[in-house]
PDB file of C-alpha atoms and ligand atoms in Angstrom:
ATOM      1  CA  UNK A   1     -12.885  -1.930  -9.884  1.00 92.00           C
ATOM      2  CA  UNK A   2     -11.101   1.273 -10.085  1.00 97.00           C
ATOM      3  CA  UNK A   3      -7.573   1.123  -9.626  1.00 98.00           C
ATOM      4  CA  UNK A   4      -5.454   2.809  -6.788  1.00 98.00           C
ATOM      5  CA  UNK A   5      -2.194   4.431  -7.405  1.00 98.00           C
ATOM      6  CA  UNK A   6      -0.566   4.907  -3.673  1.00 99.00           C
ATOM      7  CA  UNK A   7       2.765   6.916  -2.971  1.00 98.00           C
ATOM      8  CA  UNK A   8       4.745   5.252   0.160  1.00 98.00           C
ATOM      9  CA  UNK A   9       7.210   8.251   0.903  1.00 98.00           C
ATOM     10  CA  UNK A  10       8.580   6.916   4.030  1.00 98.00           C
ATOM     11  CA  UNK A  11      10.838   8.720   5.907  1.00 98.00           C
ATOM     12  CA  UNK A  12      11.642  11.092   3.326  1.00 98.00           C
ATOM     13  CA  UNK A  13       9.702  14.738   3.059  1.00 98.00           C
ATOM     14  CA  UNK A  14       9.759  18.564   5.451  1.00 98.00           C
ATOM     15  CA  UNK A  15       7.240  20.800   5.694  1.00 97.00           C
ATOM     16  CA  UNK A  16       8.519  22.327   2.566  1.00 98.00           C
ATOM     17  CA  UNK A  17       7.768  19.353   0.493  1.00 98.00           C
ATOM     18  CA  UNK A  18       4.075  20.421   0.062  1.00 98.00           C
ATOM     19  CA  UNK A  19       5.221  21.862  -2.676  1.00 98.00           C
ATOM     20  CA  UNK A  20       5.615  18.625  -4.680  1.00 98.00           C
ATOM     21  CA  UNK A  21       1.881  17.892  -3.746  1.00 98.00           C
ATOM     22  CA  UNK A  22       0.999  21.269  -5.313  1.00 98.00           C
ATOM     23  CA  UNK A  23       2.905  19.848  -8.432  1.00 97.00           C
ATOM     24  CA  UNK A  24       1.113  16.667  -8.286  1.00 97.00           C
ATOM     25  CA  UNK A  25      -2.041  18.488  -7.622  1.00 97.00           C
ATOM     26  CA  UNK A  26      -2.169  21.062 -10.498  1.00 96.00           C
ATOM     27  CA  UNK A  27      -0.700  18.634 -13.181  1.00 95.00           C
ATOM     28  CA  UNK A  28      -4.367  16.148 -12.362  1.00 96.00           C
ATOM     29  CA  UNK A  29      -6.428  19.129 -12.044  1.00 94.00           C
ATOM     30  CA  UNK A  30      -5.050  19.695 -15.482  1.00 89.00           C
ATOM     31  CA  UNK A  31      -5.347  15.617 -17.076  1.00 85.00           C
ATOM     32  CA  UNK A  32      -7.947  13.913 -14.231  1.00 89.00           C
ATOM     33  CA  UNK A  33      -6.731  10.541 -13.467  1.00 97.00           C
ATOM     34  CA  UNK A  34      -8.209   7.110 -14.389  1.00 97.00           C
ATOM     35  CA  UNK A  35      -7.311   5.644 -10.942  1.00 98.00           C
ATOM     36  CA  UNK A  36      -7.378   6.699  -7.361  1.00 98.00           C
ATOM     37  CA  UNK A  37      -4.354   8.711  -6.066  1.00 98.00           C
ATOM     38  CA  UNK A  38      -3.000   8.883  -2.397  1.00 98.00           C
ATOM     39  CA  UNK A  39      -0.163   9.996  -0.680  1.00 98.00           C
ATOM     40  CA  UNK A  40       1.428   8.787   2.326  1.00 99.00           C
ATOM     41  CA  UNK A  41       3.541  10.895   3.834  1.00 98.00           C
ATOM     42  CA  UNK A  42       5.422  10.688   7.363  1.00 98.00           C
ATOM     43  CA  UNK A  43       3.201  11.654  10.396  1.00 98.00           C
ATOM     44  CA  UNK A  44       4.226  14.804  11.095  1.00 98.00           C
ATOM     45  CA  UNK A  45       2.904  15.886   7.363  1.00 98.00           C
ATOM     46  CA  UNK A  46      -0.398  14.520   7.840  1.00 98.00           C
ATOM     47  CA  UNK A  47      -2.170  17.308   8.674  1.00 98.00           C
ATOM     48  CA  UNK A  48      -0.129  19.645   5.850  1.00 98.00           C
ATOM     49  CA  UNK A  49      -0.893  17.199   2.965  1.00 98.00           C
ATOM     50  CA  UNK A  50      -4.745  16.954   3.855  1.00 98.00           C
ATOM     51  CA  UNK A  51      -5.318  20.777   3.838  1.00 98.00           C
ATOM     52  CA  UNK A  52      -2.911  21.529   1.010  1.00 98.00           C
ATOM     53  CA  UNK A  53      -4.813  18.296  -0.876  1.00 98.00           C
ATOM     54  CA  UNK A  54      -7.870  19.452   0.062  1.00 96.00           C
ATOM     55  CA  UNK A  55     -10.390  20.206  -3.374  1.00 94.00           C
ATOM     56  CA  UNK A  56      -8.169  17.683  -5.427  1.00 96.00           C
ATOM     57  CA  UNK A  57      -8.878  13.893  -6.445  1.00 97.00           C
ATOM     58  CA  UNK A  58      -5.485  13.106  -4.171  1.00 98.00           C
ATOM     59  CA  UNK A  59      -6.931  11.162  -0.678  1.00 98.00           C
ATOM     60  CA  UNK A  60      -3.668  11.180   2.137  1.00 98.00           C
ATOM     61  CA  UNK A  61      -3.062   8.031   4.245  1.00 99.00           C
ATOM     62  CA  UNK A  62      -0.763   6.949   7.171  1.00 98.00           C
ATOM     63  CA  UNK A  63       2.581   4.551   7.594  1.00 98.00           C
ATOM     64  CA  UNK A  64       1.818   2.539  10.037  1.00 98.00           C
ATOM     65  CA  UNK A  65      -0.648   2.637  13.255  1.00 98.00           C
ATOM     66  CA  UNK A  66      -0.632   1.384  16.632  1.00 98.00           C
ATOM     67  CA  UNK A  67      -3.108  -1.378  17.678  1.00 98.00           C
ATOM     68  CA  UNK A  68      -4.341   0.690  20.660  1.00 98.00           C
ATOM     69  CA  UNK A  69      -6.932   3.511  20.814  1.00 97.00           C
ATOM     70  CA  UNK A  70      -4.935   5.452  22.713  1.00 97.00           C
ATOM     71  CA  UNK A  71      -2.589   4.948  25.958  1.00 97.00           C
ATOM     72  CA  UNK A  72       0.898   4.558  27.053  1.00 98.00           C
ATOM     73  CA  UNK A  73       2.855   4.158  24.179  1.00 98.00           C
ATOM     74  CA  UNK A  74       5.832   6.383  23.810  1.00 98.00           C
ATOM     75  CA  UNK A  75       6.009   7.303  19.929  1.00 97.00           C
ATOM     76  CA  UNK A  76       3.368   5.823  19.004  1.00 98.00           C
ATOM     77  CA  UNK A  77       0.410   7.195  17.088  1.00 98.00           C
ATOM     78  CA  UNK A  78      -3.312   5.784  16.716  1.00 98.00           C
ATOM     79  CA  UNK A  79      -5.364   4.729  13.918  1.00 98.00           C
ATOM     80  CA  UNK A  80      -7.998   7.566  15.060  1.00 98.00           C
ATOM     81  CA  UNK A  81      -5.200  10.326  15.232  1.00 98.00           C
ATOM     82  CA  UNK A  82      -4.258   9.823  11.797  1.00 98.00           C
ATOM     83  CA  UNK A  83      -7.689  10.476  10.911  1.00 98.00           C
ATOM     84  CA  UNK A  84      -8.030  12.892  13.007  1.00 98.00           C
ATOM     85  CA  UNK A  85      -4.923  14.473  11.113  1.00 98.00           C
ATOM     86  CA  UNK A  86      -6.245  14.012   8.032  1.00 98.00           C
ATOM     87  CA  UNK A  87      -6.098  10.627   6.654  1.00 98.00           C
ATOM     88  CA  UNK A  88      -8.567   8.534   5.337  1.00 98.00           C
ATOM     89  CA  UNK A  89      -6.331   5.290   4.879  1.00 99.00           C
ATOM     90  CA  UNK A  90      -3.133   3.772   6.233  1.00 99.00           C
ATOM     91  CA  UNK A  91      -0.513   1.220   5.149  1.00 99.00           C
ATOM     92  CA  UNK A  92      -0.168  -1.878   7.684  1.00 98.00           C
ATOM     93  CA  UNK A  93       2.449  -4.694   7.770  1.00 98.00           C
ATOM     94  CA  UNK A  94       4.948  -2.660   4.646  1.00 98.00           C
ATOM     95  CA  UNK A  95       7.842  -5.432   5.042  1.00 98.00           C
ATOM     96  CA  UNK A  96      10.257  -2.141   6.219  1.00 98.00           C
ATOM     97  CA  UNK A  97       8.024  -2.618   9.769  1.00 98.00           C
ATOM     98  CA  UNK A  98       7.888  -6.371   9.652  1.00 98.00           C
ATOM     99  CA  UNK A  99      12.089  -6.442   9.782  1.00 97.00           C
ATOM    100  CA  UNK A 100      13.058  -3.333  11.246  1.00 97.00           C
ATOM    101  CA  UNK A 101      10.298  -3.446  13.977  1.00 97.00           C
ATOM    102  CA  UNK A 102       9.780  -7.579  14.208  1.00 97.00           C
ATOM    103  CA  UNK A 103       5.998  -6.875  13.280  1.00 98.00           C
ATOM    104  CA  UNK A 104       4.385 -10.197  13.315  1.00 98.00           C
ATOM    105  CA  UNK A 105       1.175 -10.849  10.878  1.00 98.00           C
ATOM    106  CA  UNK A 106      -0.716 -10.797  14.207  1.00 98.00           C
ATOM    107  CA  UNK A 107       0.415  -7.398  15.360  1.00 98.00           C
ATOM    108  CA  UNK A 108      -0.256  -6.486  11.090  1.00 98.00           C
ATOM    109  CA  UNK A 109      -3.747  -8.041  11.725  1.00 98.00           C
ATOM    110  CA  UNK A 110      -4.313  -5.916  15.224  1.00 98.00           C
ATOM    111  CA  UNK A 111      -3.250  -2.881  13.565  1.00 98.00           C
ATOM    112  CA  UNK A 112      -5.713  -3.560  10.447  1.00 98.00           C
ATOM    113  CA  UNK A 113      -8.284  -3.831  12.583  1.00 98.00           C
ATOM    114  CA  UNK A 114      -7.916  -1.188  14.691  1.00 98.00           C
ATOM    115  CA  UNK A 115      -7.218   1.180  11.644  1.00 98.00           C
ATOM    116  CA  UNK A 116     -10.821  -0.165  10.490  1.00 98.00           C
ATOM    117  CA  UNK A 117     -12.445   0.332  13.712  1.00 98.00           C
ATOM    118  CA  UNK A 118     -11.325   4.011  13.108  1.00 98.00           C
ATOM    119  CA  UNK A 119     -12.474   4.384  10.041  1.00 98.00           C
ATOM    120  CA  UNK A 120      -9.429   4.087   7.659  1.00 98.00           C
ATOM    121  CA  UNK A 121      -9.452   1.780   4.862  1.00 98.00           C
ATOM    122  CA  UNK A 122      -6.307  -0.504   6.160  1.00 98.00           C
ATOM    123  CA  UNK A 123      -3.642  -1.267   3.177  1.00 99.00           C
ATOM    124  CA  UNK A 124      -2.234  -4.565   4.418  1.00 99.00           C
ATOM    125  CA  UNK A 125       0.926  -5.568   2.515  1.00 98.00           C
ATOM    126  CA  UNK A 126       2.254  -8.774   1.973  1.00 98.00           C
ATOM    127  CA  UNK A 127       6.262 -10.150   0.056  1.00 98.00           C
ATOM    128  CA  UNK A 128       8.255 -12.564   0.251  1.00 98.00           C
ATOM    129  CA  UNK A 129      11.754 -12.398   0.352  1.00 98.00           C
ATOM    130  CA  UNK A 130      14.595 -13.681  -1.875  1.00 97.00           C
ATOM    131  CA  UNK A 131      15.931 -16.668   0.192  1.00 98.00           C
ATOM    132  CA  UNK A 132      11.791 -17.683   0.209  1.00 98.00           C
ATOM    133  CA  UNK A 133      11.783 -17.066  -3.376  1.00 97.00           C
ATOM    134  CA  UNK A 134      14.692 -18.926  -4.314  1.00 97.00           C
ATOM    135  CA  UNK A 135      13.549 -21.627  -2.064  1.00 98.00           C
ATOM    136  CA  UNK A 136      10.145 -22.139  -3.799  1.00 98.00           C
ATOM    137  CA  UNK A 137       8.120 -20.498  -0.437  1.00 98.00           C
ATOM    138  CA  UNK A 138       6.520 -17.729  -2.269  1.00 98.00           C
ATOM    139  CA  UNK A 139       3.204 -18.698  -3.044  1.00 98.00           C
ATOM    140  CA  UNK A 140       3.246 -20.502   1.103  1.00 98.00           C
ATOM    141  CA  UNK A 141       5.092 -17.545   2.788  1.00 98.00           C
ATOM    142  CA  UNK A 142       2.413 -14.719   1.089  1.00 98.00           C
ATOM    143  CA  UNK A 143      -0.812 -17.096   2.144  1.00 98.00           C
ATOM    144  CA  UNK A 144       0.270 -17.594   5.266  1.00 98.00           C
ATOM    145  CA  UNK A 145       0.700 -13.704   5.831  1.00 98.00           C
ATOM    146  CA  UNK A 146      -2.930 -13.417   4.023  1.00 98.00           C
ATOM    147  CA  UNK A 147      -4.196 -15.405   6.640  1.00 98.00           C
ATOM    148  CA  UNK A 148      -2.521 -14.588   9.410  1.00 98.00           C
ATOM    149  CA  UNK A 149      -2.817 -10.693   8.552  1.00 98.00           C
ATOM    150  CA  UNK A 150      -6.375 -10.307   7.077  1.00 98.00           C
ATOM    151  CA  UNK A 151      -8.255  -7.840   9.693  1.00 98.00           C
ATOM    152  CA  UNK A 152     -11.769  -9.417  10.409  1.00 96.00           C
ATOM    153  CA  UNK A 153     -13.905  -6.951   9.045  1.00 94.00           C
ATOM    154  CA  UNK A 154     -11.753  -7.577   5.295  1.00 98.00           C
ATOM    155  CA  UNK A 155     -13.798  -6.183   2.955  1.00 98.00           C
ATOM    156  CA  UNK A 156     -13.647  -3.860  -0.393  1.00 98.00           C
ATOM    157  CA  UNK A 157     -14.602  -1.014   1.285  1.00 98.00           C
ATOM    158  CA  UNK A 158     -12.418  -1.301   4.251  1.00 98.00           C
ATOM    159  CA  UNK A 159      -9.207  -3.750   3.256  1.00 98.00           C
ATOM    160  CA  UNK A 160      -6.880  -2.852   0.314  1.00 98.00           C
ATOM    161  CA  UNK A 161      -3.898  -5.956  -0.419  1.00 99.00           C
ATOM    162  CA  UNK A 162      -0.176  -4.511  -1.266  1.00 99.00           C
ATOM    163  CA  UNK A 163       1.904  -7.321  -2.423  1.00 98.00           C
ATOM    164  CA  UNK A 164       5.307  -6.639  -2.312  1.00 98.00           C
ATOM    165  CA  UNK A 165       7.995  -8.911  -2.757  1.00 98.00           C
ATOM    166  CA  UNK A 166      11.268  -7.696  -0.278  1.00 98.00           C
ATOM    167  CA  UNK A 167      13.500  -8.140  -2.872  1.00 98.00           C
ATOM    168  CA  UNK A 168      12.269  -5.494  -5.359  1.00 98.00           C
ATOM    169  CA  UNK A 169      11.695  -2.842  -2.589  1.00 97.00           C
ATOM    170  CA  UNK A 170      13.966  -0.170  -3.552  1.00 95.00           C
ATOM    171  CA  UNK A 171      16.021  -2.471  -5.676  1.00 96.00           C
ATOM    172  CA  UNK A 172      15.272  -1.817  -9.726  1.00 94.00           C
ATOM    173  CA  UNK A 173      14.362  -5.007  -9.496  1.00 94.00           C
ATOM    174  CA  UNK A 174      10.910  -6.460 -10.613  1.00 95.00           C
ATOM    175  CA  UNK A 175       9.480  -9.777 -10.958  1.00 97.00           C
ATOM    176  CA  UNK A 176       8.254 -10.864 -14.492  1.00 98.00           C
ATOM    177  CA  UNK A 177       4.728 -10.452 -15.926  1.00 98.00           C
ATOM    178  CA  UNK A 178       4.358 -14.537 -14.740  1.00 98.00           C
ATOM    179  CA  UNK A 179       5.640 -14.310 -11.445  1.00 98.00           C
ATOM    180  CA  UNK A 180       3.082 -10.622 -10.495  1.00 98.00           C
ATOM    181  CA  UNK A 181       0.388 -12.948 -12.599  1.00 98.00           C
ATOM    182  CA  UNK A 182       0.857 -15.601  -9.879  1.00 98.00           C
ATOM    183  CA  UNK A 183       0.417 -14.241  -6.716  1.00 98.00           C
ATOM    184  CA  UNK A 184      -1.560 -11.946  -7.507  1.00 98.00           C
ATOM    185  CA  UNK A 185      -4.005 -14.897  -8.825  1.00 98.00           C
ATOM    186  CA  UNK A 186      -3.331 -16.603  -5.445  1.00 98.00           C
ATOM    187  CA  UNK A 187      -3.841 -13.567  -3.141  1.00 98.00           C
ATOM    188  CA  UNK A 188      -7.487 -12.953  -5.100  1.00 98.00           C
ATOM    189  CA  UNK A 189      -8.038 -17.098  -4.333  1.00 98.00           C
ATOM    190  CA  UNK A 190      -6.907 -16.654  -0.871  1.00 98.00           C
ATOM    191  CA  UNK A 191      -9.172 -13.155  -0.076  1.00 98.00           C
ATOM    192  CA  UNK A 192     -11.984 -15.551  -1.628  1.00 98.00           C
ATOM    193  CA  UNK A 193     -11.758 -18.181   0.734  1.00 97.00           C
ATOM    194  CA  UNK A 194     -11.262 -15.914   3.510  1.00 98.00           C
ATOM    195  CA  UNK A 195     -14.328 -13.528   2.835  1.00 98.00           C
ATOM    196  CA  UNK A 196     -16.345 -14.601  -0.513  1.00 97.00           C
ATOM    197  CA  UNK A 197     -15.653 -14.838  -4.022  1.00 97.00           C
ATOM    198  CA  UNK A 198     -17.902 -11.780  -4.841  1.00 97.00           C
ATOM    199  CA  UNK A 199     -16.079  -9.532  -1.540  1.00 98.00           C
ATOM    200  CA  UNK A 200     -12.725 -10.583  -2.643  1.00 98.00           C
ATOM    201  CA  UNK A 201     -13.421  -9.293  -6.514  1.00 98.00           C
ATOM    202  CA  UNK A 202     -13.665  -5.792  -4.371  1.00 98.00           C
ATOM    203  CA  UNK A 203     -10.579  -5.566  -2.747  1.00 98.00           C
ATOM    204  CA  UNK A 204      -8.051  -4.548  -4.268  1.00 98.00           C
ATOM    205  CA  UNK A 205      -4.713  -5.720  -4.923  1.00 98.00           C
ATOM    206  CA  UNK A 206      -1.742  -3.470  -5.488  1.00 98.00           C
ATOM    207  CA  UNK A 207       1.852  -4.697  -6.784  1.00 98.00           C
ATOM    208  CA  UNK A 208       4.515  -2.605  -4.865  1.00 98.00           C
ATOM    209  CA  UNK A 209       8.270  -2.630  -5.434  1.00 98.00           C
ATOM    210  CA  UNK A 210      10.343  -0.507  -7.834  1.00 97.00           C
ATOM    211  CA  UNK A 211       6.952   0.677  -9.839  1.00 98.00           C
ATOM    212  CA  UNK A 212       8.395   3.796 -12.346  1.00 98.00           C
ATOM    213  CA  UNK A 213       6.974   5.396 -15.318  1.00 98.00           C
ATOM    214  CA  UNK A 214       8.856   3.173 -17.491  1.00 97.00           C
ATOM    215  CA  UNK A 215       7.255   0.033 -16.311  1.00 98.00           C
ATOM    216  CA  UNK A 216       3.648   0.897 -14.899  1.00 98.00           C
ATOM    217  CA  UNK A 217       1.382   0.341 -17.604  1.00 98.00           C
ATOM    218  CA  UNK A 218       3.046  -2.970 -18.052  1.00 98.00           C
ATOM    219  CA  UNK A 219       2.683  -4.175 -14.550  1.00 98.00           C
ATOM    220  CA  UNK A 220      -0.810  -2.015 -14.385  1.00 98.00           C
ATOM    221  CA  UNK A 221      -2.043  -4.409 -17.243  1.00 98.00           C
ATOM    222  CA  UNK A 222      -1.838  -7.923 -15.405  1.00 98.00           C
ATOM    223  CA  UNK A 223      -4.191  -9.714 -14.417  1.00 98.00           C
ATOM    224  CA  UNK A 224      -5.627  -9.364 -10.900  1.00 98.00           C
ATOM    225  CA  UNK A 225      -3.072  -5.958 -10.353  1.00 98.00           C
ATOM    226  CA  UNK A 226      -5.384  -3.179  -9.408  1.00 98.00           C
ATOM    227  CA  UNK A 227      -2.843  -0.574  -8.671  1.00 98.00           C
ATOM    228  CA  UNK A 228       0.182   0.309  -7.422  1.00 98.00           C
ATOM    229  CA  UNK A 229       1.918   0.996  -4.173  1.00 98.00           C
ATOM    230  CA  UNK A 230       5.043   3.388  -4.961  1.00 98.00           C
ATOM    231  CA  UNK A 231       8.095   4.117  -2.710  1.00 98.00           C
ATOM    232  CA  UNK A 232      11.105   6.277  -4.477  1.00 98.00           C
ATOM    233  CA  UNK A 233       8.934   6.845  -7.631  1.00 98.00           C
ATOM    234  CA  UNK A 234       6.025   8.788  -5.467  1.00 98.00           C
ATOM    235  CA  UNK A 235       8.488  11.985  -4.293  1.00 98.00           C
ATOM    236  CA  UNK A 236       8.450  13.545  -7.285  1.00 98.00           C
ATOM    237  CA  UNK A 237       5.377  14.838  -8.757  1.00 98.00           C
ATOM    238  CA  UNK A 238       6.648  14.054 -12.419  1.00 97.00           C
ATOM    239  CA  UNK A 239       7.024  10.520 -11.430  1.00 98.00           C
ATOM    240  CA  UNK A 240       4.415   9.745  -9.715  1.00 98.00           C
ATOM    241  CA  UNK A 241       1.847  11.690 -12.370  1.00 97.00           C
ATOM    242  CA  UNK A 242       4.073   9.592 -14.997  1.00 97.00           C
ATOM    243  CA  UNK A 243       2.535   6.387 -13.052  1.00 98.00           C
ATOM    244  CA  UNK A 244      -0.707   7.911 -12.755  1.00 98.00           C
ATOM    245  CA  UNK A 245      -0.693   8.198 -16.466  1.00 97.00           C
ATOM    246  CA  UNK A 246       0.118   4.690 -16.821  1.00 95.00           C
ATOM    247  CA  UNK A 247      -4.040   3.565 -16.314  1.00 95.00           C
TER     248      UNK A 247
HETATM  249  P1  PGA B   1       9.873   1.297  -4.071  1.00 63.90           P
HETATM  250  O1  PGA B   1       9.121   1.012  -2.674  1.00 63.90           O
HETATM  251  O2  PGA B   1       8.795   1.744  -5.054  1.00 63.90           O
HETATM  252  O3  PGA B   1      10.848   2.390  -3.754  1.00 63.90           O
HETATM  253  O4  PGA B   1      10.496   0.026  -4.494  1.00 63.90           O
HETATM  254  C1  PGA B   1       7.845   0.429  -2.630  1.00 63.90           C
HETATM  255  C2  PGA B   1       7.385   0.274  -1.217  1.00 63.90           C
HETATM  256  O5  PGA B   1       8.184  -0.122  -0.348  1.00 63.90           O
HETATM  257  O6  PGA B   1       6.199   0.544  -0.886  1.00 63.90           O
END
């Protein structure tokens, strides 16, 4: 399966930042990846990114959606007006939403669903935190958001998996080669007994949290990791292509 190397910039980027994505574009025109590349920039660059991406392998997705088509929702955006800005995926559940927002894996689920129903290929992440670390909940804590967040229609084609434990968000922190091994091996389990073993060999898993040049290709290389979902490491062109380089 070909891997996926996704940039999470958050609430971070202007108008002006387009010019990183011109960097980013012309150094894989020049060296063309060995994974998927995509961008997700804040809302209001949506439409920027896709026409300044536009002719290059880089594909731009959304933050977050609402579960509604449309309605009264003050702030709010759509799964079918990020497409209609540009984007072809979005990023559902990212454990920034879950706390800040109180996003339950139910409203995650509604939100994968409805970004399916619009045609976006939903990127549903998953972590536990330290405290459920420490207290020996991981493997419980990231199947029970796997089930509880899995959109219906899960499938390769629709459904990517972002596992990201809280704790090395942002942090320089990342779990060991054992511990990514792990869940990773029981997410793939999990997305088999939830769809089939053959659909849940499609979807792709992604380790999140403090990915950098410096440690890519080993995280890249474990088992069951079949990309990467980068925050602080995807704003700068060098970075991120330094990641990129890492398949
Ligand atoms: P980080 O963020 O790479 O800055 O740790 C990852 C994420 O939250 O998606």
């Amino acid at each position: 399966m070909r891997p996926l190397a996704a940039g999470n910039w958050k609430m971070n980027g202007h108008q002006a930042s387009v010019a990183e994505l011109g960097a980013l574009k012309d150094k894989l025109a020049a060296a063309s990846p060995a994974c998927d590349v995509m961008i997700c920039p804040p809302a209001t660059l949506i439409t920027t990114f896709s026409d300044a991406a536009a002719g290059s392998v880089i594909q731009i997705g959304g933050q977050d959606c609402h579960s509604a088509v449309s309605g009264a929702h003050t702030g709010d955006i759509s799964a079918a007006m990020l497409k209609d800005a540009g984007a072809g995926a979005v990023i559902v559940g990212h454990s920034e939403r879950r706390a800040d927002h109180g996003e339950t894996s139910e409203l995650v689920k509604a939100k994968a669903q409805a970004a399916i129903d619009a045609g976006l290929v939903a990127i549903v992440c998953l972590g536990e935190t330290l405290a459920e670390r420490e207290a020996g909940d991981t493997l419980s804590v990231v199947h029970a958001q796997l089930n509880g967040s899995l959109p219906d229609q899960a499938a390769g084609a629709t459904t990517i998996i972002a596992y990201e434990p809280v704790w090395a968000i942002g942090s320089g922190l990342t779990p060991t080669t054992e511990q990514v091994a792990e869940v990773h091996q029981a997410i793939r389990a999990g997305l088999s007994a939830l769809t089939s073993a053959e659909e849940a060999h499609r979807i792709r898993i992604l380790y999140g949290g403090s990915v950098k040049p410096s440690n890519a290709a080993e995280l890249m290389a474990i088992d069951n990791v079949d990309g990467a979902l980068v925050g602080g490491a995807s704003l700068k062109a060098d970075d991120f292509a330094g990641i990129i380089a890492a398949f």
